[in-house]
Every structure is written in C-alpha cells, then in structure tokens.
Amino acid sequence: MKRIIHYLLFAGALLFSVSVSAQTQEITGKVTDVSGQPLQGVTVFLKGTSTYTVSNNDGTYSISANPSQIITFTAIGFVTREVTVATQKVIDIILEEEVFNVEELLVIGYGSQTKRTVTSSIAKVSGDEIRNSTVTSATDALKGRVAGARIFSSNNTPGAEPTILIRGGSSISGNNDPLILVDGIERDLSGINPNDIESMEVLKDAASSAIYGSRASNGVLLVTTKKGNNNSAPRITFEADVAVESTERNMEYLGSEEAITLMRKRLIQGPHPNYAYANNYAYSSGNLTSSKYSLRALTSGESVPDGYLSMDDPINPGTTLIFQDNSWINESFRTAIWQNYYVGIDGGTETIKYLASVGYTNDGGVAVGTNFDRISARANLDVKISKKLTFKGGFDFNKMNTNYYASQYQVITRGLMTPTTQKLYYDEGQYAGTPTPGYNASSPTPVFYAYYNDNAQKESKVGVNGILEYNIVEGLKAVAQVSLFNQYLTGDTFMRANIFNGTRPSSSTLTNNERQKVEVYASYNKSVKEHSFSALAGYSYQRYDYKYLRAAASDAASDKIPTLNAGPTKTDATTIKNAEVMIGYFGRFTYDYKKKYLLMLTFREDGSSKFVQGQQWGFFPGASAGWVISEENFFKSLKAVNNLKIRASYGQTGNNYVGYYDALGRYAISTMYQGEASIVPSTMPNKGLTWESSTQLDLGFDLGMFNNRVQVTADYFNKVTDNLITSKVLPNTSGFSSILTNLGKVRFYGFDLEINTRNVVRNDFSWSSKLVMSYVKNIVLELPDNGRDKNRIGGYSVTMADGSKLEFGGTAEGEPLGRFYGYMTDYIIATQEQADNALYDSQSRGWDWTKKNYVTGKSGTSIGKKAIGDYEWKDLNGDGIINGSDMYLLGNTIPTFTGGFGNTLTYKNFSLYIFMDWAVGHSISNNLLQRQMCNFFANNTSLPTEIRKAWDPESGQDVSEATYARFGGNDSDDLNKNYRPASNVFTTRGDYLCLRDVTLSYVLSNAALKKAMIENITFTLSGNNLHYFTSVIGMSPETGTSDAYSTGFYTYPPIRRISFGLKVTF
C-alpha cells in the first residue's frame, strides 16, 4: 500500500511539473517612452525571482514566464511598470518619464549636477515637453512652463521671437534679455529647430548664474542639443507637420449700412456737417465716382452698379445711397499653411557617437504680404580618441527668409481703421485696378502695403563648436573649447510708385555679427569616504565684431527695377564698425557630506573693452548651501515624505549692455559749414561708467512626497540692481542734453513655484500634471538727481493754481515700474441741468449737438463746457476744474502673477496633452479701440461693434444701460474730448488664460512594421493658441513691448494652428 502511495505521489509530481512546463512561455515585446522612442537598457525581471533580462538598443526584450507571474520594467528616470502575464505573449510597454529623479543630471555652467546635490534655483524643460507645442521657435514652447520666467509675444510676425523675462529682468532702461547659450555658443533661438533640442535649463538665481558674470543679471538659458548614443545602431527619424493657420482674434466692425446710418446722423449734428455731403469722405453722399470711397447718392435714372448695395438715406428721405461693404479684416488676413519637416539620424559605437539632422519650416503668414521660411542643419560628433582624450564637435547652419511689415503700427493699427465703405480697388482713373490706400501715407491698408512694398530679410547663421577633453588622472580633467558664431543679415526694401509717393525709394542693409570664443578650464572630482568635493577653474576669451552697411536711393524710372543703382538720387550711405573684447576668469567649488550637507561657491571676474581703464573689470561671486533634511534619522519616521531639501543662495551678477563707445563718448558728422564738413562731439564721455550689478538672495526648498508622486519646488527671491545705467539730464551750458551714468537702483522680488504630480499610474493608463506659478513685483529705489519730485523720469508735470507743480507717472523713486494714469469717469451727463452744472473741463470744446452750436459760458467762451451725452470726469483734487491734476492711477502694465498648468494622459498607445498658461494682475489701455471710438481721420474711420454700447439719447435708451458716452463725430472738434484723453474708459484688465496646446497622439508599433524595418509610427493631431479667455477686446492680451505690457496697439495678431503630424522611426 505504501509503495502504491509513493507511485501516486511521483506521478502527481511529474504531472505537475509537466503542467508548469507547459504553461511557461516566451514573452517578447518592446519598451518605448511616451513619444514612441525605444528605450535601451531597461531591466525586465520576474517579480519575486532572480530571473531578468535587459532591453536591446531597439527596445526589444525576451523573457520566459508563466501566466500567473508578474513582469516588472525598471529604468533610471522612468516610472516602474508591472504587468501580469496572463494570456499575453507579446507585451509592449510604454514607460513614463519620472517627474522627479534625484539622480537626474541638470546642466549648469561648465558642467552638470544631480538634482540631489543642486543648491541653487534651476528649472529644466525637456525636449519632449518642447515638442508638445506646434511652434516655429522653441522660445514659444517655454510659455508658462518655467517658474519665474515670463515669455510673451507682442509681435506675432512669422519668425519673430517672443520676449523672455526671468524674474522680472534686472534693469529699467537697459537690456533685459537673458544670456542664451546653445551648446556653449552665445546666440538667440530663432534659427534652432525645436526637434534638435534635448533639454533647456534656466539658471535663475545669482549662485547658479554668477559663473557667467557680467552678462548674467537677466538669468541664463542653457540649451543642450541632441547627441548620439554609444553602442546604438543607426536610427533614422522622419517628422512632418502641416498646420492650418488663422487669427485667434480680431477687432469686430459694423457693416457699412449700420455704420452709414449712425455716422450720417451724427455728422449733421456736429460742427462740420459738410463731412456728410462733400467729396472724398467715407460717410458722405457727395462722393464722386473717382473717389476711393464708394458711398454716394444714386443719380436719377441710374441703377445700382454691380458689387454695390443700396439703402435709403437716413438724413435725406427719398434719396437712395449706394455703397460697398468691404471687410478690411477679411481682406488683410487669410488662412495660411504652416509646414515643418525634419529628418535626423543618430547612433554610435563604443568610441563614436553621432547625430545629424536637417529641417525645413515654412509659415505662409496670415497677414497678406508676410511669410517666413527656415532651413536648418545640425551635426554633433563625439569621438573617444584614446582612453584619456575625447573630442566633441558641433556644427549648425540656419538660413531664414522673412517678408514683413516695416511698421506694424502704421500698416495694422492705422491701416485697419479704414472704413468699410472704402473701395478695395480704384474703378477708374490713373490707378484703376490698384488697391486704394488708407487715410494717408502713414496709414496704408495691409492690402495697399503688400501691393506697393517689398520688405525682405534674409538671415544666415553658422555655429561651429569644438571641445577637447583630456582625463589627466582619475577625477582630474582638462577641457579646451573653441567656438565661432557668425550671423549675416541682409534687408532690402522697395516701394513702387503710388498715389502718395512716386519716387520709388529703395534701400539695402548688410549686417554682420561675429562671435569668437576660446575657453580652457580644468575640473577635479574626488570622493573620500562620505565626503565629496569638486573644483573647477578656467579662462575665457571672447571677441564680438559688428559691421553694418546701409545704402538708399530714389527716383528710379520704373517699378520693374527694384535696385539701388536704378535710383539716380542717393539718399543714404552709412557704415558702422564696432568691436568688443571680453576676458574672464571663473571658478566653482562644491562640497557635500553624505549627500546631506551641500555647499557651492562660484565666481567670475570679467574685463570688457567697453569701459575705460580702471572701470573695465568686475568681480561676481556666488554662494549656495543646502540641507537634505529627509536624510536625517529624526526625519525618516515621516514615511509620506521621500525627499526634503532646503536651499539658500546669495550672489552678484552683472549687465554690460551699453553702447560700444558710451563710456568714451561719440563724434558725429555735422552739416557743412562754409563749404567744409565738420566732426563734432555728439555724446559726452563718462569715464566712470561701469557695469550694472545685481545682488540676489534666494531661499527655497525641494519636496518629494508619496513615493515621489508629488514633487514641489519653491523659491523666494529678492534681487536688487545697483549702478543702473540711466540717463542724467545736463544743464544747457554743458552743450549736451544728457549723459549716461551709474545712478540708479531697482528691486525685483517674489516667488517661484513648481508642482509635479503623478496622479494615476496603472498598467494601461497614467495621468501626470505640472503646475508652474510665479509672482513678481518691483520697486524703484534710486534715480539720478534731476530736481523733480522723486527724481521722476518722464510722466506728467501739472502747474497748480498756486504755482506749485504736481508730478506723477513715468519712473520715480519709491514707485513700481509700469504705472499709467488717466481720467476717471464719474457719470454720463444725461440732462440739460447736469450739462449746465458740469465742472469746467479744460479739454472740452463746448459743442452742444442738441443746439448744433457751441455753448457759451459765463466767461464768454465755449471752452470747458459740456453737453448731454458727455462724460463728467471725477475731480480728484476737488478744485472744481477738470485738468491734468485730476488724473488717477489706472493700472500697471506688468503682470504680477503668471503660470501654466499641463496634464498628460496616456492610455495604451494613446497620449493626450493639454496645457494652459495665464497672466494676471495687470491692465491694458486699448489704444486701438480708443482711436476708432475717437473717429479720427476726419471721420474716415471704421467703426467697431463696441459703438453699439454707446449711449444714444435720441433712442430713449436709459443712460444706465450704456457702457460708453454718446458717440459722435471727430473727438477733436465734436465729442468734447470724451474718448481722446487717457482714461478708464479704454482701460481693461489684461488678465488672460490661454488654452495654449492640445496634442493627441497615437503610437503604432507591430510586427508588420518591424518587417518593413520601421520601429514605430506616431500620428499626432494638435492645436496651438486655441483660445484666450480674457476681457481684452479685439487684440492679443499679450500685446506689449520688450519690457512691459504696454498700451494696446493692434500688432500682428496671435495665430491659431491646427496641425496634423506624422513621425516615423526606422
């Protein structure tokens, strides 16, 4: 019996082993990132066992497992994934990049550090994040993605670069652009293909940027381009994106019939009723057929011409008016095509890594007569020459062509004020068949401008970079780097003969910028037990050469020869040559104990030829320290917190953005005197002129919670710029109006916050978020003594009745930058009694539309009197008179609170990315709307639909229902200055929330593709600049200048792109 039991047990064991063997199967698959790129070196192991494998360079793997086992996929920098085998034989895995990896490297000046040991304020944006935006420039892709950096576009001309302000900038009147280095080469980002970028690091505090010394006050942007990989087979990537472009927003205007009805009634109530009957006025019935304005009275027996509409004359019953209804918005802006193509190859062996790429971008331009195209090429090569010697080289070439408007203010702001009743083209006379112009030569319509003007710019950029690294002994390395950057730009303009100018002016400009840099440095890294330290010291030589040539001519005999030699009258011949040499010594020392107590010291000493001897050198030190509290024993019991590091930094950086010879003074060629040319001083020298210097304190912390699924980085900063380069007014006896001095001080302060979260991490689904917020304020501390209140520069100065002066606006000590002032409405005058008792208004003309005459007051003059429908302004100082002393603070043009919020959701092979950014806390003065409500150009103006909200006393409308005062003729002589003064009427909150990017992608990867030697195909549908949620009317809420959000002129509007993309990896 016992033997039988033994046999049965043996048979059962045998059957069980056979069953297990039968269930074990070979599992294959591929590991990729969210963009579809294969991941090499991913550890694939069976959970609870010692069985594992590693993915190949194409991301593929193979491992034996049974259905009940769990396969785990791990890789540094990526979120770990676990999958139960079940019935699957092929398991393809997408690994999501880990939001916070303490061992991730951050690029810093002349080296790198892990996030764990960084003690300064550095923000990183990955190349994948940049490529989520369908943009021409990588700068656009940074909007809302960097805490502490405000990136905005006041000019959306194809190929234009957005403005970057890091922590508010550093200067009042100087350059506030950050230093940008692409693989160590100083340049802008306009020619860089976003597909070539591996990462972008932003150095925000003084400790991290002090190593760049005199050019780092505005922060530093370090761009690292893609490189090849060791032991990687050649990989070819092809990308194609095609987008449809349109304007995201435009001003809306009344159609011709509604505008004619309103304007003709108003014109006969104004002081110039002839505007309603004379020739060559937009809303006149007396226009001749030769006029550019289509409106006129239909003559007896005449039928309505083709292309014309008709209506009864609202002021002359029985008269038929004929007119055209032309939308200048529709004629000036169009739907355009944006295209981007990219081909890259990368790979490597044990000794060589390589990457090469070419790209082409074309932007058709939504405004007529504008477009942009770019050809880019890049090659990076790393060669391990020997065990100790490595060569790293890079080359990039960009060629860009742009057609643009020479003045957006004239062509767009003024040109689009053209009334809808104006003909598109002359229908008779000398200019028959050609576009009609705007009101005058300085306000051409975009259609007219594109027809008669050529403005072409061609730009080529070449960058060459070579690095030799020699490992002297273990830990000690010497590096020599040589780089050359050359920018060559040509501009050609030509104006064909037209109704305003028959001289056919033409010009050509040639600009050449050349930068040469040689840097050598040595670095040493050493760890002794639990102590780690590094040291770096180096020398830098840089030379900048600038050359400019301009020539101009006019009076060419024909439009067909747009060259300078065709114009016999030479109107300009200018050449400029400038050069600067900078020499610098720099160094850094880092130390940490147990990766717990951290220290970094940096310095740079720079010398510049821009300044005179004795002022040429500046020393810029920085220091930072950190404490990783979470590594302390007393903290480890707090399981929810994985990482907590507090940081502090302090340092100085400089700004040398002054003219090449401002310290030495300048001379200029004067007019002829007694038959002789003369050279006279044009600016006074200041041999004491030196660097602007910014001192910055930064306090911050890095926090990781819940297994690093929630990561928080926060910083408080306080930055004071001293020795501000400002202009000081000189007495007339000096012979000069002003001199540049180092007399000024300004403070920028606030906080940065970045929160990254992994909200959901499952086998087939993941959801991660990134929130970025910045709060920045400023205040002017000191200005040159000029005898004015608070040493105010610019602004208003009003003489009071007692002879004293009231000063406000401009830039003043103790006040923030960006303030603007104007009148404040009290109410709209609704009755004759209110009109009779209205305060004396120094700007009012006293026209009373109800009496069709000027009102005469007790003083015997009409000046200062008001009528029904006018604004009554608030009397700020209570003196009973409305004048310049009654101007209120209306707002500030600089936003205080900016940020962005992005979400990435992945489900199997699908990925959805949604990103929004915002700016809050500022105001915009809508100058475009103001000008059109003023009815400038002798009432020859388009009328915005906002006019419907103006009070109409004749309609019986209650005044409380109106948004604006009564609308009438030209504000200069009819509306008693209701709309022309700066006031709260056209001031609006500039706050906006922009749905910036939405991208849906699908990665296709299967056996059939692999047989065709295709790793994967990614299909993408995306939108960029989809919508602004804002109260700003008719224009981009990002409108402004390089330093601040300014008054809202109508510049090139924001562009919405809807694109389809295809990416194939071989």
PDB file of N, CA and C in Angstrom, residues 17 174 236 247 269 479 487 510 544 678 701 760 773 777 847 882 896 969 1010 1016 1050:
ATOM      1  N   SER A  17       4.832  19.008 -12.789  1.00  0.00           N
ATOM      2  CA  SER A  17       5.978  19.631 -13.453  1.00  0.00           C
ATOM      3  C   SER A  17       5.739  19.784 -14.931  1.00  0.00           C
ATOM      4  N   GLY A 174      17.760  99.381 -19.618  1.00  0.00           N
ATOM      5  CA  GLY A 174      18.718  98.576 -20.358  1.00  0.00           C
ATOM      6  C   GLY A 174      18.106  97.310 -20.905  1.00  0.00           C
ATOM      7  N   ILE A 236      16.975  56.325 -37.829  1.00  0.00           N
ATOM      8  CA  ILE A 236      16.534  57.427 -38.689  1.00  0.00           C
ATOM      9  C   ILE A 236      15.145  57.859 -38.245  1.00  0.00           C
ATOM     10  N   THR A 247      -6.153  83.715 -37.591  1.00  0.00           N
ATOM     11  CA  THR A 247      -6.025  84.625 -36.456  1.00  0.00           C
ATOM     12  C   THR A 247      -6.899  84.122 -35.313  1.00  0.00           C
ATOM     13  N   GLN A 269     -25.084 116.549 -36.875  1.00  0.00           N
ATOM     14  CA  GLN A 269     -25.235 117.139 -35.544  1.00  0.00           C
ATOM     15  C   GLN A 269     -23.936 117.769 -35.068  1.00  0.00           C
ATOM     16  N   VAL A 479      39.808  70.727 -20.145  1.00  0.00           N
ATOM     17  CA  VAL A 479      38.907  70.946 -21.273  1.00  0.00           C
ATOM     18  C   VAL A 479      39.315  72.216 -22.009  1.00  0.00           C
ATOM     19  N   GLN A 487      26.634  85.585 -37.851  1.00  0.00           N
ATOM     20  CA  GLN A 487      25.291  85.945 -38.315  1.00  0.00           C
ATOM     21  C   GLN A 487      25.433  86.958 -39.443  1.00  0.00           C
ATOM     22  N   LEU A 510      23.206  95.592 -44.875  1.00  0.00           N
ATOM     23  CA  LEU A 510      24.011  94.395 -44.617  1.00  0.00           C
ATOM     24  C   LEU A 510      24.491  94.466 -43.176  1.00  0.00           C
ATOM     25  N   TYR A 544      33.706  90.154 -30.001  1.00  0.00           N
ATOM     26  CA  TYR A 544      32.489  90.433 -30.747  1.00  0.00           C
ATOM     27  C   TYR A 544      32.812  91.483 -31.804  1.00  0.00           C
ATOM     28  N   SER A 678      32.175 119.018 -40.893  1.00  0.00           N
ATOM     29  CA  SER A 678      32.716 119.114 -39.539  1.00  0.00           C
ATOM     30  C   SER A 678      32.369 117.871 -38.738  1.00  0.00           C
ATOM     31  N   PHE A 701      13.105  75.426  -1.335  1.00  0.00           N
ATOM     32  CA  PHE A 701      13.099  74.042  -0.884  1.00  0.00           C
ATOM     33  C   PHE A 701      12.602  73.137  -2.007  1.00  0.00           C
ATOM     34  N   VAL A 760      -2.146  59.223 -11.499  1.00  0.00           N
ATOM     35  CA  VAL A 760      -2.554  57.837 -11.702  1.00  0.00           C
ATOM     36  C   VAL A 760      -1.431  57.116 -12.436  1.00  0.00           C
ATOM     37  N   MET A 773       3.908  78.396 -11.228  1.00  0.00           N
ATOM     38  CA  MET A 773       3.387  79.708 -10.847  1.00  0.00           C
ATOM     39  C   MET A 773       4.536  80.648 -10.484  1.00  0.00           C
ATOM     40  N   LYS A 777       7.151  91.259  -8.248  1.00  0.00           N
ATOM     41  CA  LYS A 777       6.879  92.681  -8.042  1.00  0.00           C
ATOM     42  C   LYS A 777       8.196  93.443  -8.192  1.00  0.00           C
ATOM     43  N   TRP A 847     -19.046 121.992 -27.688  1.00  0.00           N
ATOM     44  CA  TRP A 847     -20.047 121.812 -28.749  1.00  0.00           C
ATOM     45  C   TRP A 847     -21.275 121.123 -28.163  1.00  0.00           C
ATOM     46  N   ILE A 882     -11.568 120.348 -14.149  1.00  0.00           N
ATOM     47  CA  ILE A 882     -11.007 119.107 -14.654  1.00  0.00           C
ATOM     48  C   ILE A 882      -9.805 119.444 -15.531  1.00  0.00           C
ATOM     49  N   THR A 896       1.659  90.589 -12.328  1.00  0.00           N
ATOM     50  CA  THR A 896       2.346  90.152 -11.117  1.00  0.00           C
ATOM     51  C   THR A 896       2.302  88.634 -10.949  1.00  0.00           C
ATOM     52  N   GLY A 969     -19.059 112.744 -33.950  1.00  0.00           N
ATOM     53  CA  GLY A 969     -18.013 112.974 -34.933  1.00  0.00           C
ATOM     54  C   GLY A 969     -16.641 112.989 -34.294  1.00  0.00           C
ATOM     55  N   LYS A1010       7.825  46.121 -38.167  1.00  0.00           N
ATOM     56  CA  LYS A1010       9.198  45.693 -37.939  1.00  0.00           C
ATOM     57  C   LYS A1010       9.756  44.960 -39.154  1.00  0.00           C
ATOM     58  N   ASN A1016       8.420  52.361 -35.277  1.00  0.00           N
ATOM     59  CA  ASN A1016       7.076  52.808 -34.929  1.00  0.00           C
ATOM     60  C   ASN A1016       6.691  53.996 -35.788  1.00  0.00           C
ATOM     61  N   TYR A1050      -2.647  97.699 -32.154  1.00  0.00           N
ATOM     62  CA  TYR A1050      -3.048  96.480 -32.836  1.00  0.00           C
ATOM     63  C   TYR A1050      -1.865  95.951 -33.637  1.00  0.00           C
TER      64      TYR A1050
END
